[in-house]
Tab-separated table of C-alpha atoms in Angstrom:
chain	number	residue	atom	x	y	z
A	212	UNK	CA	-68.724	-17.056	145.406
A	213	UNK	CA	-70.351	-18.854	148.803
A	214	UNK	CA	-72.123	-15.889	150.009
A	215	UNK	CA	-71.565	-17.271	153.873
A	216	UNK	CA	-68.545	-16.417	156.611
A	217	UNK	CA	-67.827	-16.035	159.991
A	218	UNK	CA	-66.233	-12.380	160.459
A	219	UNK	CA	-64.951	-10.812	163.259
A	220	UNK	CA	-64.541	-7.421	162.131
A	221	UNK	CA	-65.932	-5.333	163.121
A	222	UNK	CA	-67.286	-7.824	166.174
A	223	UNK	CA	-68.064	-11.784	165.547
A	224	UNK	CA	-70.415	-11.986	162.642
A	225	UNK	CA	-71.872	-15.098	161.573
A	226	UNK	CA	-72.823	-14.155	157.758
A	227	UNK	CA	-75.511	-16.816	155.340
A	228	UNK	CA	-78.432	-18.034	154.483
A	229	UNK	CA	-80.151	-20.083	157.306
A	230	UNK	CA	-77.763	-18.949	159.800
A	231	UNK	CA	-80.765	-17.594	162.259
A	232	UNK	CA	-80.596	-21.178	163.009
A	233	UNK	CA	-76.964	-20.804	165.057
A	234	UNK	CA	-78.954	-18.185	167.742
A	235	UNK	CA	-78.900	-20.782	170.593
A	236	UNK	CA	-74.592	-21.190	169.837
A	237	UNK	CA	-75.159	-17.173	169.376
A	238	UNK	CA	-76.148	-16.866	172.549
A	239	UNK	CA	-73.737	-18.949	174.616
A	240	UNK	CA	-70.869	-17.447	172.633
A	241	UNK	CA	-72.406	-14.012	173.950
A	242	UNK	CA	-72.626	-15.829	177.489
A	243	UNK	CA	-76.366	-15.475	177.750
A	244	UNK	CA	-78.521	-17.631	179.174
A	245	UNK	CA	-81.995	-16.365	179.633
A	246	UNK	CA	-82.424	-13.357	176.678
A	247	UNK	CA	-85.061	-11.498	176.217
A	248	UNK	CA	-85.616	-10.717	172.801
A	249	UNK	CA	-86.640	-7.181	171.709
A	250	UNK	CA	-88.426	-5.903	168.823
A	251	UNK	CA	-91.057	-3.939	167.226
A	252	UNK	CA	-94.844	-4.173	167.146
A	253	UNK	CA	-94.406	-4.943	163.593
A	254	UNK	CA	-92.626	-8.028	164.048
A	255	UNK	CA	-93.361	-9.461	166.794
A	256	UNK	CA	-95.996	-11.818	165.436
A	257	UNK	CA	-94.317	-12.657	162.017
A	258	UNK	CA	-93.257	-15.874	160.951
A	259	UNK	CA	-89.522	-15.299	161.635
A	260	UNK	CA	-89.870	-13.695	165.021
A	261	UNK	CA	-91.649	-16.894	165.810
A	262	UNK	CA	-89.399	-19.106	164.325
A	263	UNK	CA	-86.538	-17.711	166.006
A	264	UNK	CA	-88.855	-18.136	169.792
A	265	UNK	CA	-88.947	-21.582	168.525
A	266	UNK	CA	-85.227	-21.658	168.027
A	267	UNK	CA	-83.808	-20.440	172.302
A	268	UNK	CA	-87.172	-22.185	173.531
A	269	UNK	CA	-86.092	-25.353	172.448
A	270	UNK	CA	-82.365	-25.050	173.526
A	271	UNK	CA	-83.486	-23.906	176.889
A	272	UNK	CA	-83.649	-20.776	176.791
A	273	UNK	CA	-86.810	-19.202	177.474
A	274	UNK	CA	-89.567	-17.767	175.218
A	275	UNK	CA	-89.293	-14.069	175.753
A	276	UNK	CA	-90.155	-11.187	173.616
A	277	UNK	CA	-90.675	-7.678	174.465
A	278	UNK	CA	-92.314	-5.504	171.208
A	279	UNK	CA	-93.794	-2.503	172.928
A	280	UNK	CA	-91.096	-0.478	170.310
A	281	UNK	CA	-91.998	2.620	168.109
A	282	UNK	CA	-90.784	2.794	164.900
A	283	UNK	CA	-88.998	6.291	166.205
A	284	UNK	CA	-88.042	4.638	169.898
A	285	UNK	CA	-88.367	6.689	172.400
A	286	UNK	CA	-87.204	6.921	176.649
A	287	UNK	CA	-90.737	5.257	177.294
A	288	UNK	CA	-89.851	1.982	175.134
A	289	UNK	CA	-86.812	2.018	177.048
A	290	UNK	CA	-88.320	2.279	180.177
A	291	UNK	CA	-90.467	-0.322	179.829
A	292	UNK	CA	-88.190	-2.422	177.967
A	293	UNK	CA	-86.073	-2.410	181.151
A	294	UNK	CA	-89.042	-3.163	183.506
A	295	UNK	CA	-89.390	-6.675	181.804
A	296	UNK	CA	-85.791	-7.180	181.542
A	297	UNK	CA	-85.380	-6.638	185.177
A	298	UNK	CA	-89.007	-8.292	185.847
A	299	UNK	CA	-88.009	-11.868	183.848
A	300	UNK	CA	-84.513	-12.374	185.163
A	301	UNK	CA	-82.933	-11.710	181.955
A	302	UNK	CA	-79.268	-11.678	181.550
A	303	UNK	CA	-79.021	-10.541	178.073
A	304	UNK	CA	-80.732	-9.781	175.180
A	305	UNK	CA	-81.537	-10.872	171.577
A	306	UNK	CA	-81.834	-7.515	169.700
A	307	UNK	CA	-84.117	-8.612	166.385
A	308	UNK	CA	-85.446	-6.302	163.861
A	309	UNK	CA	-84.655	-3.490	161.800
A	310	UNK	CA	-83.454	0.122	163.069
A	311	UNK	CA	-85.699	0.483	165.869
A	312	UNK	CA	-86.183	-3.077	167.443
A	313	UNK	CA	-81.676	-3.400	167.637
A	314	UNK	CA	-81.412	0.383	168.760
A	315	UNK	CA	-84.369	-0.682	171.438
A	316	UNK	CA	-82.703	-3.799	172.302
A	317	UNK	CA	-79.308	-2.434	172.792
A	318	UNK	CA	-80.813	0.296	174.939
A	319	UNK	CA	-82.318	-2.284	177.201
A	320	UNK	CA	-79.184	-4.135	177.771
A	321	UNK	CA	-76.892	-1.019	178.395
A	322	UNK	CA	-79.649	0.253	180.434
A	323	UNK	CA	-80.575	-2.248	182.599
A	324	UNK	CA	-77.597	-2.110	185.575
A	325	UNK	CA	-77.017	1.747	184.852
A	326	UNK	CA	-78.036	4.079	188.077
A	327	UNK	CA	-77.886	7.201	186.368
A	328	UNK	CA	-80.647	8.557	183.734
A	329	UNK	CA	-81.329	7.815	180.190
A	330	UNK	CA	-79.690	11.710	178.913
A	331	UNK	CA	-77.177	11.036	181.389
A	332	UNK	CA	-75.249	9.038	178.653
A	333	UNK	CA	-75.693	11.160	175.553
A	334	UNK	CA	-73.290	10.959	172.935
A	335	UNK	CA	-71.750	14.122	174.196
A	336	UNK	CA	-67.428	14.715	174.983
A	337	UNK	CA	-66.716	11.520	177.728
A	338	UNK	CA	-70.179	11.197	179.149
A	339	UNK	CA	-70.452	7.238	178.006
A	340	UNK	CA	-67.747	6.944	181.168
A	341	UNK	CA	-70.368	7.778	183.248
A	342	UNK	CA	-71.756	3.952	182.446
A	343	UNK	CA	-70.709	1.576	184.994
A	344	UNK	CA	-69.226	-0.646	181.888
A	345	UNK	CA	-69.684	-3.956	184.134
A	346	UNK	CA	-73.516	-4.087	184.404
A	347	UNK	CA	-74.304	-4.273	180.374
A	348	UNK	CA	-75.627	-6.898	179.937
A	349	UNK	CA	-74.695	-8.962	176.519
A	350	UNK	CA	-75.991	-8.564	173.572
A	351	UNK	CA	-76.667	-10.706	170.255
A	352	UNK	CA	-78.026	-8.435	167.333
A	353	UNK	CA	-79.871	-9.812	164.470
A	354	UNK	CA	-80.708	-7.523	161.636
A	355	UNK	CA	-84.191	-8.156	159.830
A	356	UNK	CA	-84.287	-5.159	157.220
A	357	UNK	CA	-80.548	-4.069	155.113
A	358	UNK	CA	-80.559	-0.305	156.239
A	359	UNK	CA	-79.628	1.118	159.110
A	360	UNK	CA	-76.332	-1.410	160.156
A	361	UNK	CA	-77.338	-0.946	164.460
A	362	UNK	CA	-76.141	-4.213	164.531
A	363	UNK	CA	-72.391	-2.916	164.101
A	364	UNK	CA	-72.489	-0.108	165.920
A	365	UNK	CA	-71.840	1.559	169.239
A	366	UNK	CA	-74.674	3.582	169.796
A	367	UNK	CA	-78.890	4.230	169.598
A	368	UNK	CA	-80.449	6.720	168.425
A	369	UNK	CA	-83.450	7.668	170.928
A	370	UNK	CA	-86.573	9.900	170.636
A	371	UNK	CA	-86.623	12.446	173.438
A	372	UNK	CA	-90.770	12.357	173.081
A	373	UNK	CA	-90.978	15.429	175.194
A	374	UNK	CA	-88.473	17.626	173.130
A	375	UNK	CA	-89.367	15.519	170.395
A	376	UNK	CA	-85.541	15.899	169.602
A	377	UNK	CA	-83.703	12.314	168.321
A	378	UNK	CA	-80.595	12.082	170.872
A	379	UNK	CA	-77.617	9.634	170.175
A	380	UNK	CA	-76.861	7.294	173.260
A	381	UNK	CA	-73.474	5.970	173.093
A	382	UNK	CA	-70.805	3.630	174.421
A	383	UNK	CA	-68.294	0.934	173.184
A	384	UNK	CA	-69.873	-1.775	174.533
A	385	UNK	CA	-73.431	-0.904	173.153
A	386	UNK	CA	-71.638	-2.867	170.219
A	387	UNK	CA	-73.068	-6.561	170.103
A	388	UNK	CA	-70.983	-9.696	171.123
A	389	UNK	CA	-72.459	-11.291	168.072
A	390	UNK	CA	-74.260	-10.751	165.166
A	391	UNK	CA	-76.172	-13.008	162.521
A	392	UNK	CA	-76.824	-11.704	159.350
A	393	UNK	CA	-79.246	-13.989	157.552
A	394	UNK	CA	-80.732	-12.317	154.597
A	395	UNK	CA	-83.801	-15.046	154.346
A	396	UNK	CA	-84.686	-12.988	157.435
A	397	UNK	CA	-85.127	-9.885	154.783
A	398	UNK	CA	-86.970	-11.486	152.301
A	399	UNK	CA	-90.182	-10.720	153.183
A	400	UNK	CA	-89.702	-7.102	153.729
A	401	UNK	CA	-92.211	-4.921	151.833
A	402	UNK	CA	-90.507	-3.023	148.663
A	403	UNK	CA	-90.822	0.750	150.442
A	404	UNK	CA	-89.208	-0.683	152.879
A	405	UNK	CA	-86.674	-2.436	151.043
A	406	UNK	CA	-85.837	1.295	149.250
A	407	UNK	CA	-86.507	3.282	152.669
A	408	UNK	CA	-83.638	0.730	154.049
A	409	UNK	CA	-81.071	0.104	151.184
A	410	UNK	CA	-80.875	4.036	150.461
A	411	UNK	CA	-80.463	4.475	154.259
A	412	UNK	CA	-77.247	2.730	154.192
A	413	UNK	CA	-76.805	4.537	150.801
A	414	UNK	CA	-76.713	7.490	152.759
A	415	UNK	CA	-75.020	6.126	155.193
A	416	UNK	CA	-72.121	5.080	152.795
A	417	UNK	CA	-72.210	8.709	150.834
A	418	UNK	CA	-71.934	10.905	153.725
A	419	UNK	CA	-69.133	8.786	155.156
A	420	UNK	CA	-67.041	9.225	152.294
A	421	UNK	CA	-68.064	12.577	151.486
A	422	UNK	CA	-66.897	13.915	155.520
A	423	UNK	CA	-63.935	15.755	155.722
A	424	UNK	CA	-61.931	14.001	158.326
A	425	UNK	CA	-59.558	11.483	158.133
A	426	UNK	CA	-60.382	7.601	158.240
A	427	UNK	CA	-59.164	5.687	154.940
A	428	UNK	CA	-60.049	2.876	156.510
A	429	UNK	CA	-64.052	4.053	156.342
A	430	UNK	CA	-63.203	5.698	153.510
A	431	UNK	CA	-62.579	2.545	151.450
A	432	UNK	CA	-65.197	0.557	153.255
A	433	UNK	CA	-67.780	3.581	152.145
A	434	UNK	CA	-66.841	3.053	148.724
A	435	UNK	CA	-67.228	-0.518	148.308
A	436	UNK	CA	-70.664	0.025	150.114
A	437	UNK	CA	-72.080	2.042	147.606
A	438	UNK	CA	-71.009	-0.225	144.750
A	439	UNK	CA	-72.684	-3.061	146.844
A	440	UNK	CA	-76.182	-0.343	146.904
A	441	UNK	CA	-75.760	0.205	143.106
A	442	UNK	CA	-75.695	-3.170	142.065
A	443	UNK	CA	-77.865	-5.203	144.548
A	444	UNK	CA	-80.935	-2.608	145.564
A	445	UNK	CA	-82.295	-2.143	142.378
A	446	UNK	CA	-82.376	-6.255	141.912
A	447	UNK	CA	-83.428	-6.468	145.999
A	448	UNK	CA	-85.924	-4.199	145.287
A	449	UNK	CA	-87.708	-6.281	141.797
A	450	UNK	CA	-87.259	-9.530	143.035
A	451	UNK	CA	-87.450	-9.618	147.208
A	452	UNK	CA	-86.796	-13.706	147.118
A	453	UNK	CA	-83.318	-12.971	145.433
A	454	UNK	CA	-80.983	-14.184	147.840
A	455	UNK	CA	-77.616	-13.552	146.493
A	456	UNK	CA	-79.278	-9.549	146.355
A	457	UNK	CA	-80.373	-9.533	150.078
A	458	UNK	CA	-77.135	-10.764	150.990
A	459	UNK	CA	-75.089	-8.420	149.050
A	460	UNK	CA	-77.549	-5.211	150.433
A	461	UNK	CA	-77.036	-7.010	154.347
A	462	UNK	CA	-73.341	-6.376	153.526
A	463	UNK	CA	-73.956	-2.907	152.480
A	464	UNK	CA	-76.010	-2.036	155.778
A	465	UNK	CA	-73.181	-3.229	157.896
A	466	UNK	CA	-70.138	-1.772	155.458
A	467	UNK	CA	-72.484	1.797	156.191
A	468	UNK	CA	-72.606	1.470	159.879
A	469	UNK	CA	-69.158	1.026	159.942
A	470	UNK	CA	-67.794	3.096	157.797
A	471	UNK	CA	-69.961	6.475	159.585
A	472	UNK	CA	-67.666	6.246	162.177
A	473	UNK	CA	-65.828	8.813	159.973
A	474	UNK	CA	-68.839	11.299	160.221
A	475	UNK	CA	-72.266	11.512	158.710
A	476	UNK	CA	-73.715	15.184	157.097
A	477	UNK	CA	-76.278	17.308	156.345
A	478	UNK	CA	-78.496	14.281	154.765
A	479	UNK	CA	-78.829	12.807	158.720
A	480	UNK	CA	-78.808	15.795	160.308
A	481	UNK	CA	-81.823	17.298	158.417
A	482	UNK	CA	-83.598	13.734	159.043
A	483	UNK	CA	-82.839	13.387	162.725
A	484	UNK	CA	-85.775	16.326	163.802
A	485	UNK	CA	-88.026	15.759	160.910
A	486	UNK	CA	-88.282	11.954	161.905
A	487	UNK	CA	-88.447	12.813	165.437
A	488	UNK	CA	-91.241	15.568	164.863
A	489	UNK	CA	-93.061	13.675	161.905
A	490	UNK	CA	-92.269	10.257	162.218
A	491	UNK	CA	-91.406	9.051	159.054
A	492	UNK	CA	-89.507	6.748	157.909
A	493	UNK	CA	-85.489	7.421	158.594
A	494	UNK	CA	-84.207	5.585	155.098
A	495	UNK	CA	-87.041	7.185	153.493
A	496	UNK	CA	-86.340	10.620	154.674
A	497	UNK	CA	-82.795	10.314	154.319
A	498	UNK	CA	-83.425	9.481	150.136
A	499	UNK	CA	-85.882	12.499	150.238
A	500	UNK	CA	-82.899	14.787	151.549
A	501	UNK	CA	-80.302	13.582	149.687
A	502	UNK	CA	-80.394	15.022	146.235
A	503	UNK	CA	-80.524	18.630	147.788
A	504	UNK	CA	-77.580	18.003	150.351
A	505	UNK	CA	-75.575	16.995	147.433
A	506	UNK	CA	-76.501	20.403	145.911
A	507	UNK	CA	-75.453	22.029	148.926
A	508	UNK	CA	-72.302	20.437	149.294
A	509	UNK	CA	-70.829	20.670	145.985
A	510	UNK	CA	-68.324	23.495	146.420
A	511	UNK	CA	-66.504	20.839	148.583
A	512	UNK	CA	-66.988	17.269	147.275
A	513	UNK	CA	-67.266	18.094	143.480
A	514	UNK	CA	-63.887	16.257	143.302
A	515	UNK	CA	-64.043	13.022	145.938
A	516	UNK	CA	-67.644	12.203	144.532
A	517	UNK	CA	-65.874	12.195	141.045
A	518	UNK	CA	-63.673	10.129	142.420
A	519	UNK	CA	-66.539	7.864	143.584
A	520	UNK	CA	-68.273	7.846	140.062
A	521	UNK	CA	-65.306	6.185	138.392
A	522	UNK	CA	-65.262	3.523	140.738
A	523	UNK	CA	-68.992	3.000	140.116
A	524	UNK	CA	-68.642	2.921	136.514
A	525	UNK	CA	-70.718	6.316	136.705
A	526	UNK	CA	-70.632	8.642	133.992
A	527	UNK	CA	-70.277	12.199	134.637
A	528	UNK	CA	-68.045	12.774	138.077
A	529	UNK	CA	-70.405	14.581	140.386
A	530	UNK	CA	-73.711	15.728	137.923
A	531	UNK	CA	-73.344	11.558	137.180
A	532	UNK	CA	-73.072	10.636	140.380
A	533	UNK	CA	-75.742	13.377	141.334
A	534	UNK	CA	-78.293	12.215	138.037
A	535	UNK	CA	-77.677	8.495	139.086
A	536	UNK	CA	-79.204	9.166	142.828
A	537	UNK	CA	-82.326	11.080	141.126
A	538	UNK	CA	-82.784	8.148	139.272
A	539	UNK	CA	-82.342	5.551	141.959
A	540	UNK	CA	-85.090	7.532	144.076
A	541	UNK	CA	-87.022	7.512	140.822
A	542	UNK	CA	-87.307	3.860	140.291
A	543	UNK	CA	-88.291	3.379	143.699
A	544	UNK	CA	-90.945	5.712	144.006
A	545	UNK	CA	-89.184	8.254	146.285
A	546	UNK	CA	-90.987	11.549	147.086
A	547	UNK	CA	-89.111	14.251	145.866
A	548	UNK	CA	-90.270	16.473	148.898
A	549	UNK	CA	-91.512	16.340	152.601
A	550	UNK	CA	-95.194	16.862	151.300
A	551	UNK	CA	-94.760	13.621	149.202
A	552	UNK	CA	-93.978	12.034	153.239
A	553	UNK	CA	-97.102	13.874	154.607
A	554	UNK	CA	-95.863	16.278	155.632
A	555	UNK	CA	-97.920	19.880	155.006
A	556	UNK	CA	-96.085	23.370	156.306
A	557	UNK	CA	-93.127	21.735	158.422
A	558	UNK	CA	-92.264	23.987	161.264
A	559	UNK	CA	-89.053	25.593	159.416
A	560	UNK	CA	-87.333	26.738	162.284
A	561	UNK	CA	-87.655	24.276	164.536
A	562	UNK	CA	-86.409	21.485	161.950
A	563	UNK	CA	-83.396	24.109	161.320
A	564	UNK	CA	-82.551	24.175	164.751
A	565	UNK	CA	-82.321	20.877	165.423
A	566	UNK	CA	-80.533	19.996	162.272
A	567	UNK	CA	-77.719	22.845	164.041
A	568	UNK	CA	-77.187	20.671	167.292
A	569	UNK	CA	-77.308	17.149	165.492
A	570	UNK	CA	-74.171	15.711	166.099
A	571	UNK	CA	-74.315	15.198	161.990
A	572	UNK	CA	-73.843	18.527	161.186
A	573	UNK	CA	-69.915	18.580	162.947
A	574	UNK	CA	-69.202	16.037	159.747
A	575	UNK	CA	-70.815	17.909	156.858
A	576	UNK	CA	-67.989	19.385	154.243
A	577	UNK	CA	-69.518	23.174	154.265
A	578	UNK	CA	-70.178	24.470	157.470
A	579	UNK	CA	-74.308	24.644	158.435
A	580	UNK	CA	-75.332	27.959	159.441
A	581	UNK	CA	-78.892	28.808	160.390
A	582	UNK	CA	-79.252	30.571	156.974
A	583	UNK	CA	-77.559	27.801	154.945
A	584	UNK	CA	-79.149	25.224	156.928
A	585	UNK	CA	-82.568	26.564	156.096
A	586	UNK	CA	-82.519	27.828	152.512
A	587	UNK	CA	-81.274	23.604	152.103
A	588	UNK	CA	-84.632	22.639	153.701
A	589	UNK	CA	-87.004	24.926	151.467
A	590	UNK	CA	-85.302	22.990	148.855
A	591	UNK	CA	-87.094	19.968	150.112
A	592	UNK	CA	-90.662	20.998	151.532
């Protein structure tokens, strides 16, 4: 199997090896002409941020590059991310990176010809219409870690540093014009990041199939995902050069992103204020909370992640399924609680009540009450 396409589902995605070297065509298909390219600190001086400078500097582009991005971003980034937009000119953006640097960069471009405020467009009943949908700029999205699958979807998630609260932004066209996934762009990622990443679109692909509303379409797509996860992280993971691997767990993020359109859980909605108070790692914190959620859930998904063992060649129906992800975090050196993330006496209550206005928590299968909701994060601490 060629492990390279062109997709346009769920927007145009140009999918291989090498393909980072199609940005330039990315961009005019996106109608760009003078992007600024967003990312994190991290980044910003590696070898395939450069390369891809190179790449729109020598079409005629420009050589522009904002990195002032936290790994939790927050309405300062943005801010400032729009001042150089607005200060170079720029008529779209290059979103490159991982979680942060595309939810950054597609902040930047939504934000840019907006009027209104930053929390004027949470992800909250119809107030995306409040966007004047004609001044976003363009986006192209290009994915550097296989987690989080921004570069498919239709919203950021922001740090509110004052509340210290992680807010979803949303609207449709916060969804890129194009995307390339090129998983040589993954293959130097470190292994904790490589697990933090791959089990975030685990996650991503479990709670999807576990929520109780109706999507088949994201149901099937959250299915395949997690076969994709099984198979390819552990060998991403060993080997970080093995290409067919990266490719496979590139798939996976995107499959994830798409597919949590049916709802997320618990698992996201317990990470959401501990990464926002904290600051670790979202993937990470996601495989740290995941083995308990599954606990908490069973009454209702006993049966659909049975379902989901057979198709993974899992043996066991849910305790499988459930023994499999202990082992998974395992292998990859996974803390088995918040203190193995740093994190000494968490502030119980105030984790607990952000976990109960998350917009997570409307797609968990049992209901979260504060009691519930906090007994499941002494499981953790």
């Amino acid at each position: 199997m060629t492990l390279t396409a062109n997709w346009s589902y769920p927007t145009a995605i140009r999918f291989g090896a090498g393909r980072i070297s199609e940005i330039a065509e990315a961009c005019a298909a996106a109608g760009i002409t003078k992007p600024l390219l967003v990312t994190d600190r991290g980044l910003k001086d590696m070898a395939i941020t450069t390369k891809t400078l190179d790449l729109l500097e020598a079409a005629g582009l420009g050589r522009a590059i904002f990195a002032d991005v936290d790994p939790n971003p927050n309405e300062k980034n943005a801010e400032a991310g729009v001042r150089a937009f607005k200060d170079g000119g720029h008529d779209g953006v290059v979103a490159f990176g991982g979680g942060s640097g595309l939810d950054l960069g597609k902040l930047v471009a939504f934000l840019a010809g907006q009027t209104r405020p930053l929390w004027d467009f949470e992800d909250i009943g119809d107030w995306w219409t409040r966007a004047d949908a004609d001044a976003i700029a363009p986006i192209v999205a290009v994915p550097t870690t296989a987690g989080t699958g921004s570069e498919v979807g239709r919203a950021s998630v922001i740090t509110n540093s004052e509340t210290e609260q992680k807010k979803i932004i949303f609207h449709p066209k916060f969804l890129p014009s194009v995307v390339i996934c090129d998983p040589e762009l993954t293959v130097g990622m470190p292994k904790f990041i490589t697990a933090g990443t791959g089990l975030d679109a685990f996650a991503h692909c479990v709670e999807a199939f576990c929520s109780p509303h109706y999507h088949p379409m994201s149901q099937g797509i959250a299915l395949e995902g997690m076969r994709l996860v099984k198979d390819y992280l552990p060998r991403a993971y060993a080997d970080g050069t093995d290409l067919e691997a990266r490719a496979h767990m590139m798939s996976a993020a995107a499959m994830g992103a798409t597919a949590f359109q049916k709802g997320l859980g618990a698992i996201h909605a317990l990470s959401h204020p501990i990464g926002a108070i904290y600051h670790t790692h979202h993937g990470t914190t996601n495989a740290v909370c995941m083995p308990a959620v599954l606990q908490f859930n069973k009454p209702a998904i006993t049966d659909v992640l049975g379902q989901a063992a057979n198709y993974l060649g899992i043996d066991g129906g849910f305790d499988g399924f459930c023994a499999f992800v202990d082992d998974l975090n395992d292998s990859m050196g996974i803390p088995k609680s918040l203190a193995g993330l740093g994190i000494e006496n968490p502030d119980i209550d105030r984790i607990v009540a952000g976990a109960l206005i998350d917009p997570s928590t409307g797609g968990n299968p049992v209901e979260m009450t504060a009691q519930n909701t906090r007994d499941l994060l002494l499981r953790i601490v």
